[in-house]
PDB file of C-alpha atoms in Angstrom:
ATOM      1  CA  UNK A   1     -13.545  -8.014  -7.276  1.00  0.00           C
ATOM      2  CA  UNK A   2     -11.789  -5.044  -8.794  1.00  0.00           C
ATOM      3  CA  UNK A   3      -8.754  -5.453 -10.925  1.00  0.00           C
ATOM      4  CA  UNK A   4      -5.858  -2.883 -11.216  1.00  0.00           C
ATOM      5  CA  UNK A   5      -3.941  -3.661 -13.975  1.00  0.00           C
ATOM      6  CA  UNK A   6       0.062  -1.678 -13.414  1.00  0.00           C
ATOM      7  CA  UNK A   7       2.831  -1.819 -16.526  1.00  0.00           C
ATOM      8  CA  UNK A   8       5.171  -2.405 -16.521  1.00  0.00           C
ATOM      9  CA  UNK A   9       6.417  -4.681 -13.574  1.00  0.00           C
ATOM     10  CA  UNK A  10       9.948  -3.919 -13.965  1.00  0.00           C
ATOM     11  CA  UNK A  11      11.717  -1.170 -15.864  1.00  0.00           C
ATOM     12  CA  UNK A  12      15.274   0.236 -16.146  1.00  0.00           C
ATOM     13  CA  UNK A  13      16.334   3.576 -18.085  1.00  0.00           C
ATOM     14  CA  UNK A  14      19.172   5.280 -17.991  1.00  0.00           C
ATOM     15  CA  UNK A  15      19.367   8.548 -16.398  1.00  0.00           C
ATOM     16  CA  UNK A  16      18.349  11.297 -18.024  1.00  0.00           C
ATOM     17  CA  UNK A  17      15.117   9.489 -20.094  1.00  0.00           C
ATOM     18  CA  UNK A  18      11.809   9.909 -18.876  1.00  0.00           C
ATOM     19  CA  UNK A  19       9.307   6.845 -18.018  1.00  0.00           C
ATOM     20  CA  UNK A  20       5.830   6.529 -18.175  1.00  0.00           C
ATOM     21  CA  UNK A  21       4.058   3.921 -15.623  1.00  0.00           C
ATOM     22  CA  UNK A  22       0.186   2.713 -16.551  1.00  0.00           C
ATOM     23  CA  UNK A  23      -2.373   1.715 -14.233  1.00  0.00           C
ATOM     24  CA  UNK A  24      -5.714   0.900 -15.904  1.00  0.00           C
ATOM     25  CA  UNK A  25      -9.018  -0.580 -13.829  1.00  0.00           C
ATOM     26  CA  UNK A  26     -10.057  -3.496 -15.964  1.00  0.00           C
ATOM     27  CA  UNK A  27     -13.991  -3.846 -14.758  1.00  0.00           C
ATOM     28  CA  UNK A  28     -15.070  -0.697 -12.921  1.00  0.00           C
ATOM     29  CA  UNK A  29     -14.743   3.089 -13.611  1.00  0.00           C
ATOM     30  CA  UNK A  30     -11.803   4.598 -11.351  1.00  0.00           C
ATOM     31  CA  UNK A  31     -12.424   8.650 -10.531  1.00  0.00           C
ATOM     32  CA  UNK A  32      -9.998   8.378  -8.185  1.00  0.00           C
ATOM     33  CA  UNK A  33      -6.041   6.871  -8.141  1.00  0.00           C
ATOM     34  CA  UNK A  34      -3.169   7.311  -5.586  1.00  0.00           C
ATOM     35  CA  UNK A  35       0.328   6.813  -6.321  1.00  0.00           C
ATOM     36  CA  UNK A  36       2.944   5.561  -4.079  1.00  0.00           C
ATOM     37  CA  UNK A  37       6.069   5.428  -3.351  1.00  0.00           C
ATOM     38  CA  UNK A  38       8.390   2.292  -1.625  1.00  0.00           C
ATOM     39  CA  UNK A  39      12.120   2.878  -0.777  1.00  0.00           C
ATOM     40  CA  UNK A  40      13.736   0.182  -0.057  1.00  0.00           C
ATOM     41  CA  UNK A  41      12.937  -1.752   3.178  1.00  0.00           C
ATOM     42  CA  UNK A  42      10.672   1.581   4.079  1.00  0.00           C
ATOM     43  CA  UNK A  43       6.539   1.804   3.701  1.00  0.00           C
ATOM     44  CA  UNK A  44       4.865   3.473   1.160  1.00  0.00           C
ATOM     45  CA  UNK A  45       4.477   6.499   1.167  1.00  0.00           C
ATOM     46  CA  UNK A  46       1.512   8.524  -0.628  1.00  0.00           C
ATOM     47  CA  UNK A  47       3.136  10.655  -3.443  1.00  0.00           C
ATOM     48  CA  UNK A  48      -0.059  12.140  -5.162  1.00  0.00           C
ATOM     49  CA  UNK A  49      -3.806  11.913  -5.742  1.00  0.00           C
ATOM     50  CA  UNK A  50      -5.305  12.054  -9.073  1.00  0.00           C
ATOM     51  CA  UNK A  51      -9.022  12.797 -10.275  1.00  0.00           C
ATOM     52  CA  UNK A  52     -10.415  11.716 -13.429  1.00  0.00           C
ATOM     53  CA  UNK A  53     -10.459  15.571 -15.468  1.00  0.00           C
ATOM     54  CA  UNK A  54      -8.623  17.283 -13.403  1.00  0.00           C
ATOM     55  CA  UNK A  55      -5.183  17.890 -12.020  1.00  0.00           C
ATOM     56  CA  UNK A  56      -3.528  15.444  -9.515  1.00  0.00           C
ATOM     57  CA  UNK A  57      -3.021  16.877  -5.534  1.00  0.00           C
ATOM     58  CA  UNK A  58       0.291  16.578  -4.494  1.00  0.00           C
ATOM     59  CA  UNK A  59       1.938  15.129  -1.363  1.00  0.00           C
ATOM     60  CA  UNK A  60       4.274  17.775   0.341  1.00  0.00           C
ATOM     61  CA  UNK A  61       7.642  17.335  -0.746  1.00  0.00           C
ATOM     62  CA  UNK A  62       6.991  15.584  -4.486  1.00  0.00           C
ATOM     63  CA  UNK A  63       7.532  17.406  -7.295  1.00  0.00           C
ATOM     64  CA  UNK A  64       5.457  17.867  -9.584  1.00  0.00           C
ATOM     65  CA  UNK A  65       6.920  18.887 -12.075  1.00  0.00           C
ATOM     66  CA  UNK A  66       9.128  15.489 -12.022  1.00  0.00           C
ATOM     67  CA  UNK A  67       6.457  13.343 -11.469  1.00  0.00           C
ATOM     68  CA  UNK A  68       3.905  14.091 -13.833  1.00  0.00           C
ATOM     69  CA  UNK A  69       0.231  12.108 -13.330  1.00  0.00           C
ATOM     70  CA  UNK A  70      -2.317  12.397 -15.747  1.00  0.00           C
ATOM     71  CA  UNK A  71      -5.579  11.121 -15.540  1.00  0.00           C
ATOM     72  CA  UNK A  72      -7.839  12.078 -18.362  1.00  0.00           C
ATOM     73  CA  UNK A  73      -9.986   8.638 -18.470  1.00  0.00           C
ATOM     74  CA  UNK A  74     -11.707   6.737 -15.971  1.00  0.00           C
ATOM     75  CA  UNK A  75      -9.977   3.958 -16.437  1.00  0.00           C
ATOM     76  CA  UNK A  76      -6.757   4.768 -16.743  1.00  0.00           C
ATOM     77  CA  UNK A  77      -4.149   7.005 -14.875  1.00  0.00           C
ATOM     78  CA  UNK A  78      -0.481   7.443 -15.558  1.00  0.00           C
ATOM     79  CA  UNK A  79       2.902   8.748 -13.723  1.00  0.00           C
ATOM     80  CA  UNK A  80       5.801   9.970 -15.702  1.00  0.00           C
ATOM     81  CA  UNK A  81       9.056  10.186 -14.231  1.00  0.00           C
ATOM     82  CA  UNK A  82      10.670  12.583 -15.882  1.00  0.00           C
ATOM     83  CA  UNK A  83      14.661  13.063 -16.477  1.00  0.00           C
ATOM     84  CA  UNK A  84      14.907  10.649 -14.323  1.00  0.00           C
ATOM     85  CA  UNK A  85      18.005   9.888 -12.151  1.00  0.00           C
ATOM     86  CA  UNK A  86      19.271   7.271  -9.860  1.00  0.00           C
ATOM     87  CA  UNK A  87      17.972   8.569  -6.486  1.00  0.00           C
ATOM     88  CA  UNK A  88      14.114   7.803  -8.267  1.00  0.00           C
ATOM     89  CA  UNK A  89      15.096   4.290  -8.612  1.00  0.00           C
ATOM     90  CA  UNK A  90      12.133   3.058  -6.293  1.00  0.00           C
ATOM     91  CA  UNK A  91       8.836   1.142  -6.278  1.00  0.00           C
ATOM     92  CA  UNK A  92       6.111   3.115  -7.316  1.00  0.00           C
ATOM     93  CA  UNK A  93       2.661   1.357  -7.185  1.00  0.00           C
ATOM     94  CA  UNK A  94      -0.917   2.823  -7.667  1.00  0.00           C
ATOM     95  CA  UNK A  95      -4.179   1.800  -5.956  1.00  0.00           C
ATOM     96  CA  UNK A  96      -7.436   2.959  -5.771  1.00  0.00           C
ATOM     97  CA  UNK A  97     -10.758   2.508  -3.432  1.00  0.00           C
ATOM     98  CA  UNK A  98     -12.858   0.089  -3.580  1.00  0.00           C
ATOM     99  CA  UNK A  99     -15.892   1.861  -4.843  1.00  0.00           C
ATOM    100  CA  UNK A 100     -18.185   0.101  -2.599  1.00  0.00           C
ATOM    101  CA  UNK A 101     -18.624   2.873   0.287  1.00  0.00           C
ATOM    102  CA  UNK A 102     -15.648   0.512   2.289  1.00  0.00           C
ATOM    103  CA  UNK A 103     -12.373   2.312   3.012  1.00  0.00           C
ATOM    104  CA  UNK A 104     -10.259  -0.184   1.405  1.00  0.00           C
ATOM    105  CA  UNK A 105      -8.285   0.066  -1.647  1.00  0.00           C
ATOM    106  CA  UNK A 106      -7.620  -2.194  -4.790  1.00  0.00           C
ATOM    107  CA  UNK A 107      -3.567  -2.043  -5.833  1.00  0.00           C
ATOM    108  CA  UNK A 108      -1.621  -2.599  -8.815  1.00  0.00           C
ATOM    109  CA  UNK A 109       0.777  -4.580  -8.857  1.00  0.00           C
ATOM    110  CA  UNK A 110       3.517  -1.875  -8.837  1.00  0.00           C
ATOM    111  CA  UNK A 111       6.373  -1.150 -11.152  1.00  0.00           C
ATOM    112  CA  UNK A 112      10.275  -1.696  -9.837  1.00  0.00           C
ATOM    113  CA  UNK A 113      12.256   1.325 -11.704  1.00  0.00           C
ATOM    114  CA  UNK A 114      15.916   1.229 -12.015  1.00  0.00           C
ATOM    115  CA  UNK A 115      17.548   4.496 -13.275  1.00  0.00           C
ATOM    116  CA  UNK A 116      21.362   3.824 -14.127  1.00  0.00           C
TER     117      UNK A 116
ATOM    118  CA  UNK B   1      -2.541  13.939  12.467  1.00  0.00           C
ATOM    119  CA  UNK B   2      -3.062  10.327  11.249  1.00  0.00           C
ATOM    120  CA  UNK B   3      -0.209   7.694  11.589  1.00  0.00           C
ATOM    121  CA  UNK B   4       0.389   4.148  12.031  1.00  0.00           C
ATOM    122  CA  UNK B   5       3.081   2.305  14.205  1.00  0.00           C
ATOM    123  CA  UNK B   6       4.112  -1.262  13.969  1.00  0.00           C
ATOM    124  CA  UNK B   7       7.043  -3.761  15.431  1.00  0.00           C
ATOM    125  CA  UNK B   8      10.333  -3.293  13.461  1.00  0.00           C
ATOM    126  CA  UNK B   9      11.707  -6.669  11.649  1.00  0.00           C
ATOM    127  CA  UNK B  10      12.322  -9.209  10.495  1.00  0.00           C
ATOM    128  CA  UNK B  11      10.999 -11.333  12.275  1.00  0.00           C
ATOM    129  CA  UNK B  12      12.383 -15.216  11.733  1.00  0.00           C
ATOM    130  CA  UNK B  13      10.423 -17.778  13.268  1.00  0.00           C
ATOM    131  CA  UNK B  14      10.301 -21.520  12.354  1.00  0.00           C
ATOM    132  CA  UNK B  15       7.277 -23.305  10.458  1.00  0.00           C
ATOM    133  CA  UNK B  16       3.901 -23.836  13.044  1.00  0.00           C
ATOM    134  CA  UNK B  17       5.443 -21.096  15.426  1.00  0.00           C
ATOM    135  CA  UNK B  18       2.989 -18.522  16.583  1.00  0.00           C
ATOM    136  CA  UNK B  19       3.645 -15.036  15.339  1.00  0.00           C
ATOM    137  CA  UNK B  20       2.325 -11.534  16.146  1.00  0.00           C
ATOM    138  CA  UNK B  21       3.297  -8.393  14.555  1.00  0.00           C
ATOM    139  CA  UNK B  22       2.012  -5.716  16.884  1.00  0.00           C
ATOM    140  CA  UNK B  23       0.304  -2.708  15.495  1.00  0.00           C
ATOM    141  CA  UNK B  24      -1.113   0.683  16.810  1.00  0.00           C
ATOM    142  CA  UNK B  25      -2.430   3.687  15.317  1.00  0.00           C
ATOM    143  CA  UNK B  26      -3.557   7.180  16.167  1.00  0.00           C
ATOM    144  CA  UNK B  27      -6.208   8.830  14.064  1.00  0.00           C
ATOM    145  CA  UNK B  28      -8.291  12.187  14.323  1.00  0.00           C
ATOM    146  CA  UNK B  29     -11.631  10.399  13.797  1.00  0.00           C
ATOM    147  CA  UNK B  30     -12.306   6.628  13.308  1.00  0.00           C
ATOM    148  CA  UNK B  31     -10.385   4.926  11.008  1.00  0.00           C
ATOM    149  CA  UNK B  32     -10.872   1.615   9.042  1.00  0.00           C
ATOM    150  CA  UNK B  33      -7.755  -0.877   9.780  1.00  0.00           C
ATOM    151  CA  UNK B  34      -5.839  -2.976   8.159  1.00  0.00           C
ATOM    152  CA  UNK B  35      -3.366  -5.445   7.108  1.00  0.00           C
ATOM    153  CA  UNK B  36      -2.429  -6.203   3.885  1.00  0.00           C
ATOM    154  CA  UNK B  37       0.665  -8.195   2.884  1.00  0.00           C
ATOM    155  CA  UNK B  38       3.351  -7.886  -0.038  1.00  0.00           C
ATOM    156  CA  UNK B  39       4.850 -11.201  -0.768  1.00  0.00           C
ATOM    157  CA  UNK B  40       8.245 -10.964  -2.696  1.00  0.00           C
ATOM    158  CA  UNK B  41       8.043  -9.316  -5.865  1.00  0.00           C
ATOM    159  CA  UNK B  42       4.892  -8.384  -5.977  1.00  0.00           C
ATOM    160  CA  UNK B  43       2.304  -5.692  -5.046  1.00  0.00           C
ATOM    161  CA  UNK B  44      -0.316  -5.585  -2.211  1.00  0.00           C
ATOM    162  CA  UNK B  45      -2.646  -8.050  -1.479  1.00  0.00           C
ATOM    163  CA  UNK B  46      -5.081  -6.498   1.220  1.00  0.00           C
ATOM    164  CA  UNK B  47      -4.889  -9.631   3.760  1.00  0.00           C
ATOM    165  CA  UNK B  48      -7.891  -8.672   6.231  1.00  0.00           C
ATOM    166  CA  UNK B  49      -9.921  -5.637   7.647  1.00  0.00           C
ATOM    167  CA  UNK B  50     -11.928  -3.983  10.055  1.00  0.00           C
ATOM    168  CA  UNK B  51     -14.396  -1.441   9.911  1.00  0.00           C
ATOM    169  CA  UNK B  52     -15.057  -0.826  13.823  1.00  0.00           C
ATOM    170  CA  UNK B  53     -14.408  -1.107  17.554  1.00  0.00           C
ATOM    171  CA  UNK B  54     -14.483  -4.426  18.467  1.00  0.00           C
ATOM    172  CA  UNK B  55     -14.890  -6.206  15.446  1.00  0.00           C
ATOM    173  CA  UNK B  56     -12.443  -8.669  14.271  1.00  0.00           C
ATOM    174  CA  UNK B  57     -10.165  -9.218  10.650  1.00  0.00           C
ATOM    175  CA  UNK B  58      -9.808 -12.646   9.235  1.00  0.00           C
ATOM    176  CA  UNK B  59      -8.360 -14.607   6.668  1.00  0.00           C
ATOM    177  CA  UNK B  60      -5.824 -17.054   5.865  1.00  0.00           C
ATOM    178  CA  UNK B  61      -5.320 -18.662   9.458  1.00  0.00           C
ATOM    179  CA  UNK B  62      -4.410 -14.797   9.869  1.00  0.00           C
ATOM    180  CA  UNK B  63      -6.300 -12.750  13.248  1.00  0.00           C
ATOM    181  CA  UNK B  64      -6.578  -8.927  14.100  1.00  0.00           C
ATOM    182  CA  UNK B  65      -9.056  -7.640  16.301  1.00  0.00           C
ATOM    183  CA  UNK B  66      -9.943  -3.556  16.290  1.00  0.00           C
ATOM    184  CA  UNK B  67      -8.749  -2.127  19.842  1.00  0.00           C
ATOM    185  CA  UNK B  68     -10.038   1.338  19.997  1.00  0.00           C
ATOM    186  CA  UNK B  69      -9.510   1.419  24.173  1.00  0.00           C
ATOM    187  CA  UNK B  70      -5.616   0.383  23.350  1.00  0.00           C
ATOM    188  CA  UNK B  71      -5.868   1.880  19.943  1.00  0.00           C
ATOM    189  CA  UNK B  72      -4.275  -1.355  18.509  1.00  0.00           C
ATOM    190  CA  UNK B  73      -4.720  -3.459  15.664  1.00  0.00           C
ATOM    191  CA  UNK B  74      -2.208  -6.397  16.311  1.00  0.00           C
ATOM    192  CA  UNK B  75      -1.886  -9.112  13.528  1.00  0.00           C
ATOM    193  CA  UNK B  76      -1.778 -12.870  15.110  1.00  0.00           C
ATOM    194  CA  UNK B  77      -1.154 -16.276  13.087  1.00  0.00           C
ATOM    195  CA  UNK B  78      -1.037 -19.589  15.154  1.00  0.00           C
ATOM    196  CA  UNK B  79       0.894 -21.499  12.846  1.00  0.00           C
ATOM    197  CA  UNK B  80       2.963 -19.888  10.072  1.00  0.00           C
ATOM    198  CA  UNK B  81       4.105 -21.520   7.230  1.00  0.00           C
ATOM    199  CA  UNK B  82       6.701 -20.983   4.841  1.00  0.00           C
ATOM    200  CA  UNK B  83       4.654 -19.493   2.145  1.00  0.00           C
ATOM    201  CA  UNK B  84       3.413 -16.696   5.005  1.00  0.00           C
ATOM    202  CA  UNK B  85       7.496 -15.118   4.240  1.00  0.00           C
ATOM    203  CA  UNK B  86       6.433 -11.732   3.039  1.00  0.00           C
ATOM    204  CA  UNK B  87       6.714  -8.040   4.247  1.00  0.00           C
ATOM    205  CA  UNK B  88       3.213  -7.515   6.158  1.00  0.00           C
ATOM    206  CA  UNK B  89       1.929  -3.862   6.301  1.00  0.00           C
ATOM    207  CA  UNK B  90      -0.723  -2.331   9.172  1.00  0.00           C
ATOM    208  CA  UNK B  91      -2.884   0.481   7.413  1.00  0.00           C
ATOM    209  CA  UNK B  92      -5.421   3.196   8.077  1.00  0.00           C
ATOM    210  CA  UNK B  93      -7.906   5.018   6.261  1.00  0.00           C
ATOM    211  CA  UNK B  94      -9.663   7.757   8.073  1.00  0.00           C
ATOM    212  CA  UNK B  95     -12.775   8.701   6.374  1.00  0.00           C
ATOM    213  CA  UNK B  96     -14.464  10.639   4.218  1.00  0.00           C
ATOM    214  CA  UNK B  97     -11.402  13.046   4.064  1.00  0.00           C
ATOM    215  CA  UNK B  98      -9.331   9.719   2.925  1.00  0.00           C
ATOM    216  CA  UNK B  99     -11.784   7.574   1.124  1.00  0.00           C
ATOM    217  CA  UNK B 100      -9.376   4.589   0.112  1.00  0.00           C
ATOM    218  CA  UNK B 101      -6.247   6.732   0.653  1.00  0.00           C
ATOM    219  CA  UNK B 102      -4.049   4.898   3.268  1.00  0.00           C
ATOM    220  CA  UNK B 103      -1.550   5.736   5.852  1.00  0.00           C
ATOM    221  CA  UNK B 104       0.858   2.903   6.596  1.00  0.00           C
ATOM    222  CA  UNK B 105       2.705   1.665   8.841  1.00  0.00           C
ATOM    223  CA  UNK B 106       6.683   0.394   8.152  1.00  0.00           C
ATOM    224  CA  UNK B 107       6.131  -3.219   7.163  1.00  0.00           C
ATOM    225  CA  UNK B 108       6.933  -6.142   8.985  1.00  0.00           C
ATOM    226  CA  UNK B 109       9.381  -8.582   7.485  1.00  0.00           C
ATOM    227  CA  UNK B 110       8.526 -11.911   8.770  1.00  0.00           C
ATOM    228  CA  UNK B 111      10.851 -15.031   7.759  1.00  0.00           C
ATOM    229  CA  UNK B 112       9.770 -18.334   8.101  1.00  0.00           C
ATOM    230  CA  UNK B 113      12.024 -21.140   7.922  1.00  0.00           C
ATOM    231  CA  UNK B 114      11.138 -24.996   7.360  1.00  0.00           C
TER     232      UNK B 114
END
C-alpha cells in the first residue's frame, strides 16, 4: 500500500525559531495532504488542506500565517511553524487519501514538537 | 454538521477480557467509518473500515459493524492482549466534499494488563 513518509519524529526548538515538518509519499503521486493537529490526550483535529500548486485551505481558527504549508510537488508537502512558542508544542501529523476512490486515508507517522 | 462521539477512557481491562469502545456518529450524507488505532509513540495505523449500512470492519481479532438505524459504529475485541494497549480512534469521512479528510472522534485509551 501507500507509504507516507513524516520527518522528523521528534523535534524540540526553542521559542522563537521556526520549524519545518516533511511529509513525502514514497510510491504514489499525492494532490492532496491534510495536516493535523493532537493536544495532548485530545483527537486530532484537522488544521489545513493543501493542493499540489496551489495554496492550502485553512481550518477556522489556524493561522496561517503561523503555520505555513506549502505544497509545490506531488510528492511532497510541508508545515512550518513559525516563531514558534510553547503553547504549539503538540503533535502534528499529515495524511492523505488513499487514491483508490475509498474514503480512507494513508498517515505519516507524525512529528512530536517541543518548543521551550 | 459532521461529528463523531465515542466512550471517554481509559479503559483498563485484564489480558482475554472482552472490550468494546462504543462509537456513534452523525453525518449530513453517508459517511465511510472507521477505526484506526495509535499505539504509543507512533502515528495512525487505520485498524478496520466500512463503507456501508450493514456491512462489517475486521481485522486483528478486532469487530465493528456499520449501524446506520442506531447510527453506531461500536469497536468489539473478544480477547485483548497486552500488545492491543494503545489510544483507539472512531473516524468519519463524508464524501465527495471530504474525500480522505476525517472527522474524529476523542480516542479511546484502552490499558491492558497481564
Amino acid at each position: 500500500g501507500a507509504v507516507v513518509s513524516q520527518h522528523p519524529s521528534r523535534v524540540i526548538c526553542k521559542s522563537g525559531t521556526s520549524v519545518k515538518i516533511e511529509c513525502r509519499s514514497l510510491d504514489f503521486q499525492a494532490t492532496t495532504m491534510f495536516w493535523y493537529r493532537q493536544f495532548p490526550k485530545k483527537s486530532l483535529m484537522l488544521m489545513a488542506t493543501s493542493n499540489e500548486g496551489s495554496k492550502a485551505t485553512y481550518e477556522q481558527g489556524v493561522e496561517k500565517d503561523k503555520f505555513l504549508i506549502n505544497h509545490a510537488s506531488l510528492t511532497l508537502s510541508t508545515l512550518t511553524v513559525t516563531s514558534a512558542h510553547p503553547e504549539d508544542s503538540s503533535f502534528y501529523i499529515c495524511s492523505t487519501p488513499s487514491g483508490t476512490g475509498g474514503t480512507e486515508a494513508f498517515f505519516g507517522q507524525g512529528t512530536r514538537l517541543t518548543v521551550v | 454538521g459532521d461529528s463523531v462521539t465515542q466512550m471517554e477512557g481509559p479503559v483498563t481491562l485484564s489480558e482475554e477480557a472482552f472490550l468494546t469502545i462504543n462509537c456513534t456518529y452523525t453525518a449530513t450524507g453517508y459517511p465511510s467509518l472507521f477505526w484506526y488505532v495509535q499505539y504509543p509513540g507512533e502515528g495512525l495505523q487505520l485498524l478496520l473500515k466500512a463503507t456501508k449500512a450493514d456491512d462489517k470492519g475486521s481485522n486483528k481479532g478486532f469487530e465493528a459493524t456499520y449501524r446506520k438505524e442506531t447510527t453506531s459504529f461500536h469497536l468489539e475485541k473478544g480477547s485483548v492482549q497486552v500488545s492491543d494497549s494503545a489510544v483507539y480512534f472512531c473516524a468519519l469521512s463524508d464524501p465527495p466534499d471530504s474525500w480522505g479528510k476525517l472527522q474524529f472522534g476523542a480516542g479511546t485509551q484502552v490499558v491492558v494488563t497481564p
